[in-house]
Short mmCIF file of C-alpha atoms in Angstrom, two decimals:
data_model
loop_
_atom_site.label_atom_id
_atom_site.label_comp_id
_atom_site.label_asym_id
_atom_site.label_seq_id
_atom_site.Cartn_x
_atom_site.Cartn_y
_atom_site.Cartn_z
CA MET A 22 0.00 0.00 0.00
CA ILE A 23 1.34 3.42 -1.01
CA THR A 24 0.42 6.26 1.34
CA VAL A 25 -0.11 9.61 -0.35
CA VAL A 26 -0.53 13.23 0.69
CA LEU A 27 -2.24 15.25 -2.06
CA ILE A 28 -1.30 18.91 -2.40
CA GLY A 29 -3.63 21.28 -4.23
CA ALA A 30 -7.36 21.78 -4.78
CA GLY A 31 -7.77 22.48 -8.50
CA ASN A 32 -9.17 20.32 -11.30
CA VAL A 33 -6.19 17.96 -11.39
CA ALA A 34 -6.23 17.50 -7.61
CA VAL A 35 -9.99 16.77 -7.64
CA HIS A 36 -9.53 14.01 -10.22
CA MET A 37 -6.34 12.60 -8.72
CA ALA A 38 -8.20 12.26 -5.41
CA LYS A 39 -11.07 10.41 -7.13
CA ALA A 40 -8.63 8.16 -8.96
CA MET A 41 -6.90 7.34 -5.69
CA TYR A 42 -10.16 6.49 -3.88
CA ALA A 43 -10.78 3.92 -6.60
CA ALA A 44 -7.28 2.42 -6.58
CA ASN A 45 -6.52 -0.68 -4.53
CA GLU A 46 -2.85 -0.13 -3.82
CA VAL A 47 -3.10 3.54 -2.86
CA HIS A 48 -4.18 5.16 0.38
CA LEU A 49 -4.79 8.92 0.29
CA ILE A 50 -4.09 9.77 3.93
CA GLN A 51 -4.22 13.58 3.84
CA ARG A 52 -4.95 16.61 1.69
CA TYR A 53 -3.21 19.96 1.86
CA ALA A 54 -4.36 23.18 0.21
CA ARG A 55 -3.92 26.87 0.92
CA SER A 56 -7.67 27.40 1.16
CA LEU A 57 -11.00 25.57 1.37
CA ARG A 58 -11.59 26.13 -2.37
CA ASN A 59 -13.43 23.24 -4.09
CA GLN A 60 -13.78 21.48 -0.73
CA GLU A 61 -17.16 20.09 -1.89
CA PHE A 62 -15.50 18.08 -4.67
CA PHE A 63 -13.41 16.03 -2.26
CA ASN A 64 -14.36 13.15 -0.03
CA SER A 65 -14.83 14.79 3.36
CA GLU A 66 -13.40 11.78 5.19
CA ILE A 67 -9.89 12.56 4.01
CA PRO A 68 -8.04 14.58 6.69
CA PHE A 69 -7.39 18.11 5.43
CA THR A 70 -4.91 20.76 6.50
CA LYS A 71 -3.97 24.30 5.49
CA ASN A 72 -0.85 24.12 7.65
CA LEU A 73 2.39 22.78 6.15
CA SER A 74 3.73 21.90 9.59
CA GLU A 75 0.86 19.44 10.01
CA LEU A 76 1.75 17.32 6.97
CA MET A 77 1.65 13.63 7.74
CA GLN A 78 4.37 11.13 6.97
CA ALA A 79 3.71 9.47 3.57
CA ASP A 80 5.43 7.54 0.78
CA LEU A 81 4.41 10.09 -1.83
CA TYR A 82 3.61 13.82 -1.81
CA LEU A 83 1.71 14.50 -4.98
CA ILE A 84 1.75 18.18 -6.00
CA ALA A 85 -1.17 19.33 -8.15
CA ILE A 86 -0.89 23.12 -7.94
CA ASN A 87 -0.30 25.90 -10.49
CA ASP A 88 2.85 25.42 -12.56
CA ASP A 89 4.19 28.79 -11.45
CA GLU A 90 4.05 27.85 -7.79
CA ILE A 91 5.60 24.39 -7.90
CA SER A 92 9.19 25.54 -7.51
CA SER A 93 8.70 27.91 -4.59
CA PHE A 94 6.24 25.58 -2.87
CA SER A 95 8.57 22.60 -3.07
CA LYS A 96 11.31 24.63 -1.37
CA LYS A 97 9.12 24.86 1.74
CA LEU A 98 8.39 21.14 1.74
CA GLU A 99 10.39 19.38 4.45
CA VAL A 100 9.37 15.76 4.15
CA SER A 101 11.14 12.44 3.82
CA GLY A 102 8.90 10.82 1.19
CA LEU A 103 9.05 11.15 -2.58
CA VAL A 104 7.81 14.50 -3.89
CA ALA A 105 6.26 14.37 -7.37
CA HIS A 106 4.51 17.07 -9.36
CA THR A 107 1.78 16.43 -11.94
CA SER A 108 2.65 19.15 -14.45
CA GLY A 109 3.18 18.57 -18.13
CA SER A 110 5.22 21.71 -18.63
CA MET A 111 7.60 21.74 -15.65
CA ALA A 112 10.92 19.87 -15.55
CA LEU A 113 11.78 17.44 -12.79
CA ASN A 114 14.47 19.76 -11.46
CA GLU A 115 11.96 22.55 -10.88
CA LEU A 116 11.34 20.72 -7.61
CA GLN A 117 13.52 22.30 -4.91
CA CYS A 118 12.90 19.92 -2.03
CA LYS A 119 15.66 17.88 -0.36
CA SER A 120 13.85 14.54 -0.57
CA GLY A 121 13.40 12.41 -3.71
CA LYS A 122 11.92 14.13 -6.76
CA GLY A 123 9.60 12.78 -9.39
CA VAL A 124 6.98 13.63 -11.98
CA CYS A 125 3.63 11.91 -12.44
CA TYR A 126 1.88 13.67 -15.35
CA PRO A 127 -1.63 12.48 -16.24
CA VAL A 128 -2.23 13.33 -19.91
CA GLN A 129 -5.86 14.35 -19.85
CA THR A 130 -8.06 17.42 -19.82
CA PHE A 131 -9.69 17.78 -16.42
CA SER A 132 -12.94 19.56 -15.67
CA LYS A 133 -14.24 19.21 -12.15
CA ASN A 134 -17.66 17.80 -12.99
CA GLU A 135 -16.46 15.39 -15.65
CA LEU A 136 -16.65 11.63 -15.13
CA LEU A 137 -13.41 10.08 -16.36
CA GLU A 138 -12.23 6.53 -16.84
CA TYR A 139 -8.99 6.76 -14.92
CA ILE A 140 -7.87 3.37 -16.18
CA ASN A 141 -7.40 4.84 -19.68
CA ILE A 142 -5.54 8.00 -18.69
CA PRO A 143 -1.88 7.82 -19.71
CA PHE A 144 0.50 8.59 -16.85
CA CYS A 145 3.97 9.83 -17.81
CA LEU A 146 6.53 9.21 -15.12
CA GLU A 147 10.00 10.46 -14.35
CA ALA A 148 12.22 10.16 -11.26
CA GLU A 149 15.83 10.80 -10.26
CA ASN A 150 16.55 7.20 -9.33
CA LYS A 151 15.28 3.71 -9.94
CA ARG A 152 13.73 3.21 -6.51
CA ASP A 153 11.63 6.35 -6.81
CA LEU A 154 10.63 5.44 -10.35
CA GLU A 155 9.46 2.03 -9.12
CA LEU A 156 7.30 3.71 -6.47
CA LEU A 157 5.74 5.99 -9.09
CA LYS A 158 5.15 3.02 -11.40
CA LYS A 159 3.41 1.10 -8.65
CA PHE A 160 1.30 4.17 -7.91
CA ALA A 161 0.38 4.89 -11.53
CA ASN A 162 -0.21 1.22 -12.43
CA SER A 163 -2.72 0.96 -9.63
CA ILE A 164 -4.76 3.73 -11.30
CA SER A 165 -4.21 3.26 -15.04
CA LYS A 166 -3.26 0.67 -17.63
CA ASN A 167 -1.33 3.25 -19.68
CA VAL A 168 1.90 4.09 -17.89
CA TYR A 169 4.92 5.54 -19.72
CA GLU A 170 8.42 6.62 -18.78
CA ILE A 171 9.05 10.08 -20.23
CA ASN A 172 11.97 12.38 -19.47
CA SER A 173 11.64 16.12 -18.84
CA ASN A 174 12.66 17.05 -22.37
CA GLN A 175 10.13 14.66 -23.94
CA ARG A 176 7.45 15.79 -21.53
CA GLU A 177 7.98 19.39 -22.55
CA LYS A 178 7.26 18.40 -26.17
CA LEU A 179 4.40 16.15 -25.12
CA HIS A 180 2.78 19.05 -23.32
CA LEU A 181 3.22 21.22 -26.40
CA ALA A 182 1.70 18.44 -28.52
CA ALA A 183 -1.25 18.26 -26.11
CA VAL A 184 -1.85 21.99 -26.56
CA PHE A 185 -2.26 21.45 -30.31
CA ALA A 186 -4.20 18.20 -29.97
CA ASN A 187 -6.59 19.34 -27.24
CA ASN A 188 -6.62 23.12 -26.67
CA PHE A 189 -6.29 24.16 -30.29
CA SER A 190 -8.65 21.56 -31.72
CA ASN A 191 -11.22 22.63 -29.11
CA HIS A 192 -10.86 26.19 -30.39
CA MET A 193 -11.61 24.90 -33.90
CA PHE A 194 -14.80 23.39 -32.44
CA LYS A 195 -15.57 26.76 -30.84
CA ILE A 196 -15.34 28.53 -34.22
CA ALA A 197 -17.59 25.84 -35.73
CA ASN A 198 -20.03 26.34 -32.86
CA ASP A 199 -20.04 30.12 -33.47
CA LEU A 200 -20.89 29.50 -37.13
CA SER A 201 -23.75 27.21 -36.13
CA GLU A 202 -25.22 29.78 -33.75
CA GLU A 203 -24.86 32.67 -36.19
CA ASN A 204 -26.61 30.68 -38.92
CA ASN A 205 -29.29 28.91 -36.89
CA PHE A 206 -28.31 25.33 -37.34
CA SER A 207 -27.60 22.89 -34.54
CA PHE A 208 -23.99 22.23 -33.51
CA ASP A 209 -25.21 18.64 -32.95
CA ILE A 210 -25.01 18.16 -36.74
CA LEU A 211 -21.24 18.30 -36.42
CA LYS A 212 -20.78 16.01 -33.42
CA PRO A 213 -20.69 12.63 -35.25
CA LEU A 214 -18.09 14.18 -37.54
CA LEU A 215 -15.95 15.23 -34.57
CA LEU A 216 -16.14 11.78 -33.05
CA GLU A 217 -15.19 10.15 -36.35
CA THR A 218 -12.27 12.58 -36.78
CA VAL A 219 -10.77 11.16 -33.58
CA LYS A 220 -11.86 7.52 -34.02
CA LYS A 221 -10.18 7.42 -37.44
CA LEU A 222 -6.82 7.83 -35.70
CA ASN A 223 -7.08 4.32 -34.27
CA HIS A 224 -5.99 2.97 -37.64
CA LEU A 225 -4.88 5.97 -39.72
CA SER A 226 -2.17 8.53 -38.96
CA PRO A 227 -3.40 12.15 -38.99
CA ILE A 228 -1.46 12.65 -42.21
CA GLN A 229 -3.45 9.83 -43.87
CA ALA A 230 -6.73 10.95 -42.34
CA GLN A 231 -6.64 14.50 -43.70
CA THR A 232 -9.47 15.47 -46.05
CA GLY A 233 -11.00 18.76 -47.21
CA PRO A 234 -10.32 21.65 -49.60
CA ALA A 235 -6.81 22.39 -48.30
CA ARG A 236 -5.86 18.71 -48.65
CA ARG A 237 -7.01 18.81 -52.28
CA ASN A 238 -5.54 22.32 -52.74
CA ASP A 239 -9.02 23.29 -53.99
CA GLN A 240 -8.44 27.04 -54.44
CA LYS A 241 -12.02 27.69 -55.56
CA VAL A 242 -13.57 26.41 -52.33
CA ILE A 243 -10.79 28.01 -50.25
CA ALA A 244 -11.50 31.41 -51.84
CA LYS A 245 -15.22 30.95 -51.22
CA HIS A 246 -14.58 30.16 -47.55
CA LEU A 247 -12.22 33.10 -47.06
CA LYS A 248 -14.88 35.49 -48.37
CA GLN A 249 -17.17 34.38 -45.53
CA LEU A 250 -14.64 34.93 -42.75
CA TYR A 251 -13.32 38.03 -41.02
CA GLN A 252 -10.33 39.00 -38.93
CA THR A 253 -9.09 36.31 -36.56
CA GLU A 254 -11.08 33.42 -38.05
CA LYS A 255 -9.87 34.38 -41.52
CA GLU A 256 -6.29 34.51 -40.30
CA ILE A 257 -6.66 31.08 -38.67
CA TYR A 258 -8.19 29.65 -41.85
CA GLN A 259 -5.34 31.05 -43.95
CA VAL A 260 -2.45 29.93 -41.79
CA ILE A 261 -3.75 26.36 -41.28
CA THR A 262 -4.70 26.01 -44.95
CA LYS A 263 -1.19 27.13 -45.92
CA SER A 264 0.27 24.54 -43.58
CA ILE A 265 -1.93 21.70 -44.91
CA ILE A 266 -1.11 22.59 -48.53
CA LYS A 267 2.60 22.64 -47.63
CA THR A 268 2.29 19.23 -45.95
CA TYR A 269 0.94 17.57 -49.08
CA SER A 270 2.85 19.43 -51.79
CA MET B 24 -39.50 1.68 -51.90
CA ILE B 25 -37.37 4.50 -53.37
CA THR B 26 -35.40 3.57 -56.48
CA VAL B 27 -32.04 5.27 -56.80
CA VAL B 28 -29.33 5.71 -59.44
CA LEU B 29 -26.00 6.61 -57.85
CA ILE B 30 -23.64 8.84 -59.82
CA GLY B 31 -19.95 8.91 -58.94
CA ALA B 32 -17.26 6.54 -57.67
CA GLY B 33 -15.37 8.47 -55.00
CA ASN B 34 -15.37 8.13 -51.20
CA VAL B 35 -18.83 9.59 -50.75
CA ALA B 36 -20.31 7.35 -53.47
CA VAL B 37 -18.71 4.25 -51.95
CA HIS B 38 -20.28 4.97 -48.56
CA MET B 39 -23.64 6.09 -49.94
CA ALA B 40 -23.83 2.77 -51.81
CA LYS B 41 -23.08 0.83 -48.62
CA ALA B 42 -25.63 2.87 -46.67
CA MET B 43 -28.24 2.14 -49.35
CA TYR B 44 -27.58 -1.63 -49.34
CA ALA B 45 -28.35 -1.57 -45.62
CA ALA B 46 -31.50 0.55 -45.87
CA ASN B 47 -34.92 -1.09 -46.06
CA GLU B 48 -36.83 1.52 -48.01
CA VAL B 49 -34.18 2.14 -50.65
CA HIS B 50 -33.30 0.18 -53.76
CA LEU B 51 -30.07 1.12 -55.53
CA ILE B 52 -30.92 0.01 -59.08
CA GLN B 53 -27.91 1.34 -61.01
CA ARG B 54 -24.55 3.03 -60.73
CA TYR B 55 -23.05 5.48 -63.19
CA ALA B 56 -19.44 6.66 -63.25
CA ARG B 57 -17.09 7.96 -65.95
CA SER B 58 -14.60 5.17 -65.29
CA LEU B 59 -14.14 1.87 -63.47
CA ARG B 60 -12.25 3.62 -60.66
CA ASN B 61 -12.86 2.07 -57.21
CA GLN B 62 -15.02 -0.63 -58.79
CA GLU B 63 -13.79 -3.09 -56.14
CA PHE B 64 -15.43 -1.08 -53.37
CA PHE B 65 -18.92 -1.51 -54.81
CA ASN B 66 -21.25 -4.48 -54.72
CA SER B 67 -20.77 -6.06 -58.15
CA GLU B 68 -24.43 -7.03 -58.39
CA ILE B 69 -25.50 -3.43 -58.92
CA PRO B 70 -25.82 -2.73 -62.67
CA PHE B 71 -23.13 -0.29 -63.77
CA THR B 72 -22.86 2.00 -66.77
CA LYS B 73 -20.41 4.55 -68.16
CA ASN B 74 -22.97 5.71 -70.68
CA LEU B 75 -25.40 8.49 -69.74
CA SER B 76 -27.88 7.36 -72.38
CA GLU B 77 -28.22 4.06 -70.51
CA LEU B 78 -29.43 5.60 -67.25
CA MET B 79 -32.42 3.76 -65.86
CA GLN B 80 -35.65 5.35 -64.71
CA ALA B 81 -35.52 6.05 -60.96
CA ASP B 82 -37.13 8.14 -58.22
CA LEU B 83 -33.82 9.70 -57.23
CA TYR B 84 -30.53 10.42 -59.02
CA LEU B 85 -27.94 10.91 -56.31
CA ILE B 86 -24.87 12.82 -57.50
CA ALA B 87 -21.66 12.17 -55.56
CA ILE B 88 -18.99 13.65 -57.83
CA ASN B 89 -16.45 16.48 -57.48
CA ASP B 90 -18.01 19.82 -56.53
CA ASP B 91 -16.53 21.47 -59.61
CA GLU B 92 -18.27 19.08 -61.95
CA ILE B 93 -21.76 19.06 -60.47
CA SER B 94 -23.08 22.00 -62.45
CA SER B 95 -21.87 20.92 -65.90
CA PHE B 96 -22.74 17.28 -65.27
CA SER B 97 -26.30 18.08 -64.20
CA LYS B 98 -26.83 20.00 -67.46
CA LYS B 99 -26.37 16.76 -69.38
CA LEU B 100 -28.77 14.84 -67.17
CA GLU B 101 -32.08 14.29 -68.95
CA VAL B 102 -34.17 12.34 -66.46
CA SER B 103 -37.59 12.67 -64.95
CA GLY B 104 -36.75 11.77 -61.33
CA LEU B 105 -35.45 14.03 -58.59
CA VAL B 106 -31.78 14.99 -58.98
CA ALA B 107 -29.93 15.62 -55.70
CA HIS B 108 -26.27 16.33 -55.06
CA THR B 109 -24.42 15.40 -51.87
CA SER B 110 -22.09 18.37 -51.60
CA GLY B 111 -21.69 20.55 -48.54
CA SER B 112 -20.35 23.51 -50.45
CA MET B 113 -22.60 23.75 -53.52
CA ALA B 114 -25.94 25.57 -53.58
CA LEU B 115 -29.14 23.86 -54.72
CA ASN B 116 -29.31 26.04 -57.81
CA GLU B 117 -25.92 24.83 -59.02
CA LEU B 118 -27.95 21.96 -60.42
CA GLN B 119 -28.81 22.73 -64.06
CA CYS B 120 -31.14 19.86 -64.86
CA LYS B 121 -34.76 20.33 -65.89
CA SER B 122 -36.23 17.85 -63.42
CA GLY B 123 -36.64 18.43 -59.65
CA LYS B 124 -33.55 19.53 -57.73
CA GLY B 125 -32.45 18.68 -54.24
CA VAL B 126 -29.52 18.37 -51.88
CA CYS B 127 -28.76 15.44 -49.60
CA TYR B 128 -25.55 16.30 -47.74
CA PRO B 129 -24.16 13.66 -45.36
CA VAL B 130 -22.07 15.48 -42.74
CA GLN B 131 -19.22 13.06 -42.25
CA THR B 132 -15.63 12.47 -43.25
CA PHE B 133 -15.45 9.54 -45.65
CA SER B 134 -12.45 7.29 -46.22
CA LYS B 135 -13.04 4.29 -48.45
CA ASN B 136 -11.90 1.65 -45.97
CA GLU B 137 -13.63 3.10 -42.95
CA LEU B 138 -16.54 1.31 -41.29
CA LEU B 139 -19.19 3.86 -40.46
CA GLU B 140 -22.44 3.75 -38.53
CA TYR B 141 -24.70 5.27 -41.13
CA ILE B 142 -27.52 5.56 -38.66
CA ASN B 143 -25.63 8.32 -36.82
CA ILE B 144 -24.59 10.35 -39.85
CA PRO B 145 -26.53 13.63 -40.03
CA PHE B 146 -28.18 14.20 -43.41
CA CYS B 147 -28.92 17.80 -44.34
CA LEU B 148 -31.69 18.10 -46.90
CA GLU B 149 -32.97 20.78 -49.22
CA ALA B 150 -35.40 20.73 -52.15
CA GLU B 151 -37.29 23.17 -54.35
CA ASN B 152 -40.71 21.93 -53.36
CA LYS B 153 -42.45 20.01 -50.62
CA ARG B 154 -42.99 16.81 -52.59
CA ASP B 155 -39.30 16.50 -53.44
CA LEU B 156 -38.35 17.30 -49.85
CA GLU B 157 -40.65 14.52 -48.64
CA LEU B 158 -38.94 12.06 -50.98
CA LEU B 159 -35.51 13.10 -49.69
CA LYS B 160 -36.73 12.81 -46.11
CA LYS B 161 -38.03 9.31 -46.72
CA PHE B 162 -34.71 8.41 -48.33
CA ALA B 163 -32.53 9.92 -45.58
CA ASN B 164 -34.70 8.61 -42.73
CA SER B 165 -34.30 5.10 -44.04
CA ILE B 166 -30.53 5.45 -43.61
CA SER B 167 -30.07 7.70 -40.59
CA LYS B 168 -31.80 8.85 -37.43
CA ASN B 169 -30.34 12.37 -37.78
CA VAL B 170 -32.08 14.18 -40.60
CA TYR B 171 -32.16 17.99 -40.82
CA GLU B 172 -33.63 20.56 -43.17
CA ILE B 173 -30.91 23.06 -44.09
CA ASN B 174 -31.07 25.73 -46.79
CA SER B 175 -28.23 26.51 -49.19
CA ASN B 176 -27.03 29.49 -47.21
CA GLN B 177 -26.93 27.55 -43.95
CA ARG B 178 -25.26 24.61 -45.66
CA GLU B 179 -22.51 26.85 -46.95
CA LYS B 180 -21.76 27.89 -43.36
CA LEU B 181 -22.15 24.34 -42.11
CA HIS B 182 -19.55 23.18 -44.61
CA LEU B 183 -17.22 25.94 -43.48
CA ALA B 184 -17.82 24.92 -39.86
CA ALA B 185 -17.01 21.32 -40.79
CA VAL B 186 -13.68 22.46 -42.25
CA PHE B 187 -12.74 23.94 -38.88
CA ALA B 188 -14.19 21.10 -36.83
CA ASN B 189 -12.77 18.24 -38.88
CA ASN B 190 -10.05 19.27 -41.34
CA PHE B 191 -8.35 21.84 -39.15
CA SER B 192 -8.56 19.87 -35.92
CA ASN B 193 -7.06 16.90 -37.79
CA HIS B 194 -4.17 19.15 -38.78
CA MET B 195 -3.68 19.98 -35.09
CA PHE B 196 -3.43 16.23 -34.49
CA LYS B 197 -0.89 16.01 -37.32
CA ILE B 198 1.33 18.62 -35.67
CA ALA B 199 1.03 16.75 -32.34
CA ASN B 200 1.95 13.54 -34.15
CA ASP B 201 5.03 15.22 -35.69
CA LEU B 202 6.13 16.31 -32.20
CA SER B 203 5.72 12.76 -30.92
CA GLU B 204 7.82 11.31 -33.73
CA GLU B 205 10.55 13.94 -33.45
CA ASN B 206 10.84 13.34 -29.72
CA ASN B 207 10.44 9.56 -29.56
CA PHE B 208 7.27 9.25 -27.58
CA SER B 209 4.16 7.41 -28.70
CA PHE B 210 1.27 9.36 -30.25
CA ASP B 211 -0.92 6.83 -28.40
CA ILE B 212 -0.27 8.83 -25.21
CA LEU B 213 -2.43 11.60 -26.68
CA LYS B 214 -5.33 9.51 -27.96
CA PRO B 215 -7.42 9.32 -24.75
CA LEU B 216 -7.04 13.10 -24.54
CA LEU B 217 -8.36 13.52 -28.10
CA LEU B 218 -11.34 11.31 -27.39
CA GLU B 219 -12.14 13.22 -24.19
CA THR B 220 -11.82 16.55 -26.03
CA VAL B 221 -14.72 15.47 -28.24
CA LYS B 222 -16.76 13.55 -25.62
CA LYS B 223 -16.76 16.62 -23.37
CA LEU B 224 -18.89 18.40 -25.97
CA ASN B 225 -21.84 16.16 -25.14
CA HIS B 226 -22.50 18.31 -22.08
CA LEU B 227 -20.23 21.35 -22.39
CA SER B 228 -20.04 23.94 -25.15
CA PRO B 229 -16.58 24.34 -26.70
CA ILE B 230 -16.35 27.72 -25.00
CA GLN B 231 -16.86 26.08 -21.60
CA ALA B 232 -14.58 23.16 -22.42
CA GLN B 233 -11.51 25.26 -23.28
CA THR B 234 -8.45 24.71 -21.08
CA GLY B 235 -4.72 25.36 -21.46
CA PRO B 236 -2.19 28.20 -21.33
CA ALA B 237 -4.03 30.45 -23.81
CA ARG B 238 -7.28 30.04 -21.85
CA ARG B 239 -5.44 31.14 -18.69
CA ASN B 240 -3.47 33.78 -20.65
CA ASP B 241 -0.37 32.16 -19.14
CA GLN B 242 2.28 34.19 -20.96
CA LYS B 243 5.16 32.31 -19.34
CA VAL B 244 4.13 28.92 -20.75
CA ILE B 245 3.14 30.50 -24.09
CA ALA B 246 6.61 32.05 -24.44
CA LYS B 247 8.21 28.70 -23.56
CA HIS B 248 6.14 26.94 -26.23
CA LEU B 249 6.89 29.54 -28.90
CA LYS B 250 10.62 29.08 -28.35
CA GLN B 251 10.25 25.42 -29.32
CA LEU B 252 8.39 26.05 -32.57
CA TYR B 253 9.47 27.25 -35.98
CA GLN B 254 7.88 28.75 -39.06
CA THR B 255 4.39 27.47 -39.86
CA GLU B 256 3.78 25.71 -36.54
CA LYS B 257 4.85 28.82 -34.67
CA GLU B 258 2.53 30.96 -36.77
CA ILE B 259 -0.37 28.56 -36.12
CA TYR B 260 0.38 28.57 -32.38
CA GLN B 261 0.44 32.37 -32.33
CA VAL B 262 -2.71 33.01 -34.29
CA ILE B 263 -4.85 30.45 -32.40
CA THR B 264 -3.48 31.57 -29.03
CA LYS B 265 -4.32 35.17 -29.91
CA SER B 266 -7.85 34.08 -30.82
CA ILE B 267 -8.36 32.10 -27.58
CA ILE B 268 -7.07 34.99 -25.46
CA LYS B 269 -9.42 37.36 -27.30
CA THR B 270 -12.35 34.97 -26.70
CA TYR B 271 -11.89 35.03 -22.94
CA SER B 272 -10.76 38.61 -22.37
#
């Protein structure tokens, strides 16, 4: 059994707590956060503290706080267990504590009210030494079937890739949604298409799966589309179309 | 029973033929195409012709050919049944035939080898008169449970929205895939994230679902990401980030 103290109260912390409740080999013994924010999303039976001096002894201190605060927070952390952050964009050596350092990055988009299948969430792990890595593996394997070893440099690129794959594609959906509202048709019409766009990638690479006017370099349709767009959306259309045409030329 | 002649041999035609085989109320009585291209993807029992003068008498002539060719092709079509094209980007009045005109646009991305659940594909219909619309509705309802009435102006915007939602998001996945290959981690790590990005939209709007550094206007992370990108990818990152920041400011 791995004992864990969870640090933070944001979306990632909420879901990491839920994932831990469900895991057999993990015991979440305490939560720490600066404030009572989001308290209602956590199981009230878990002991909670706002006082760093009250931290309990645990195998793992899992930090799920803002990226910006990880470094300075870890400096104040005087514990003997392994300290691991959950950030995709921070290197291992951003941790300034004296005890063992690790990273346990769950590659998923977390909204508080979302139900997630934790068993499918990829966990990307890194640690300074083999013993700490084994502890993180045991922890992550008890939650998910998708556990990867990823170093800080790879994780930096992975996080960047996730911004394109998740954040930016969601913004494409937002522009599509705007068009549906402005023209009185239901955004639901597009949902099966969105699902298929992703499902296709189970057996095609994105480069094989590409379709559409830019893929065919269909300048007539492209010109027609550009005439209907203004400012930012037009700029986005132009720059992505240019990139797709370049990819296939 | 609606009798149909299918015109064309591309991806859309292949899938429309399959959808029709499976539908109870539809009988695909003949196929026409200029060449024998993709012949192996069609049921060989369906009579086939390359000769327009051999077209059989049918209730519906479904045109699934290149957008550019719809207008000139329809001019040559001397039939008495309803003529409908399947294009998202062409207006109803692009059809130049003398018989009834309609549009039956399946909103999906079609690859020849893909297995699709036709029952979920939204069909967007338009016709010049009520009787023709009823025929198209009967046709589409026998294939799918998602049938919508959409006029040419709306369909033009819908097609544009589909370019953002499907083509452009797929290009975001392509850039993420490039990053995974360049940095030796598996693109599989990102797939559960992609699926969740789309599944979220069942109960959140894209504007609610947005996360990431641009959403938080986190200039530190944005600057870090930009340093790792070059040329086109950098431009794409900048223009979409600008648009997300503008959305939430």
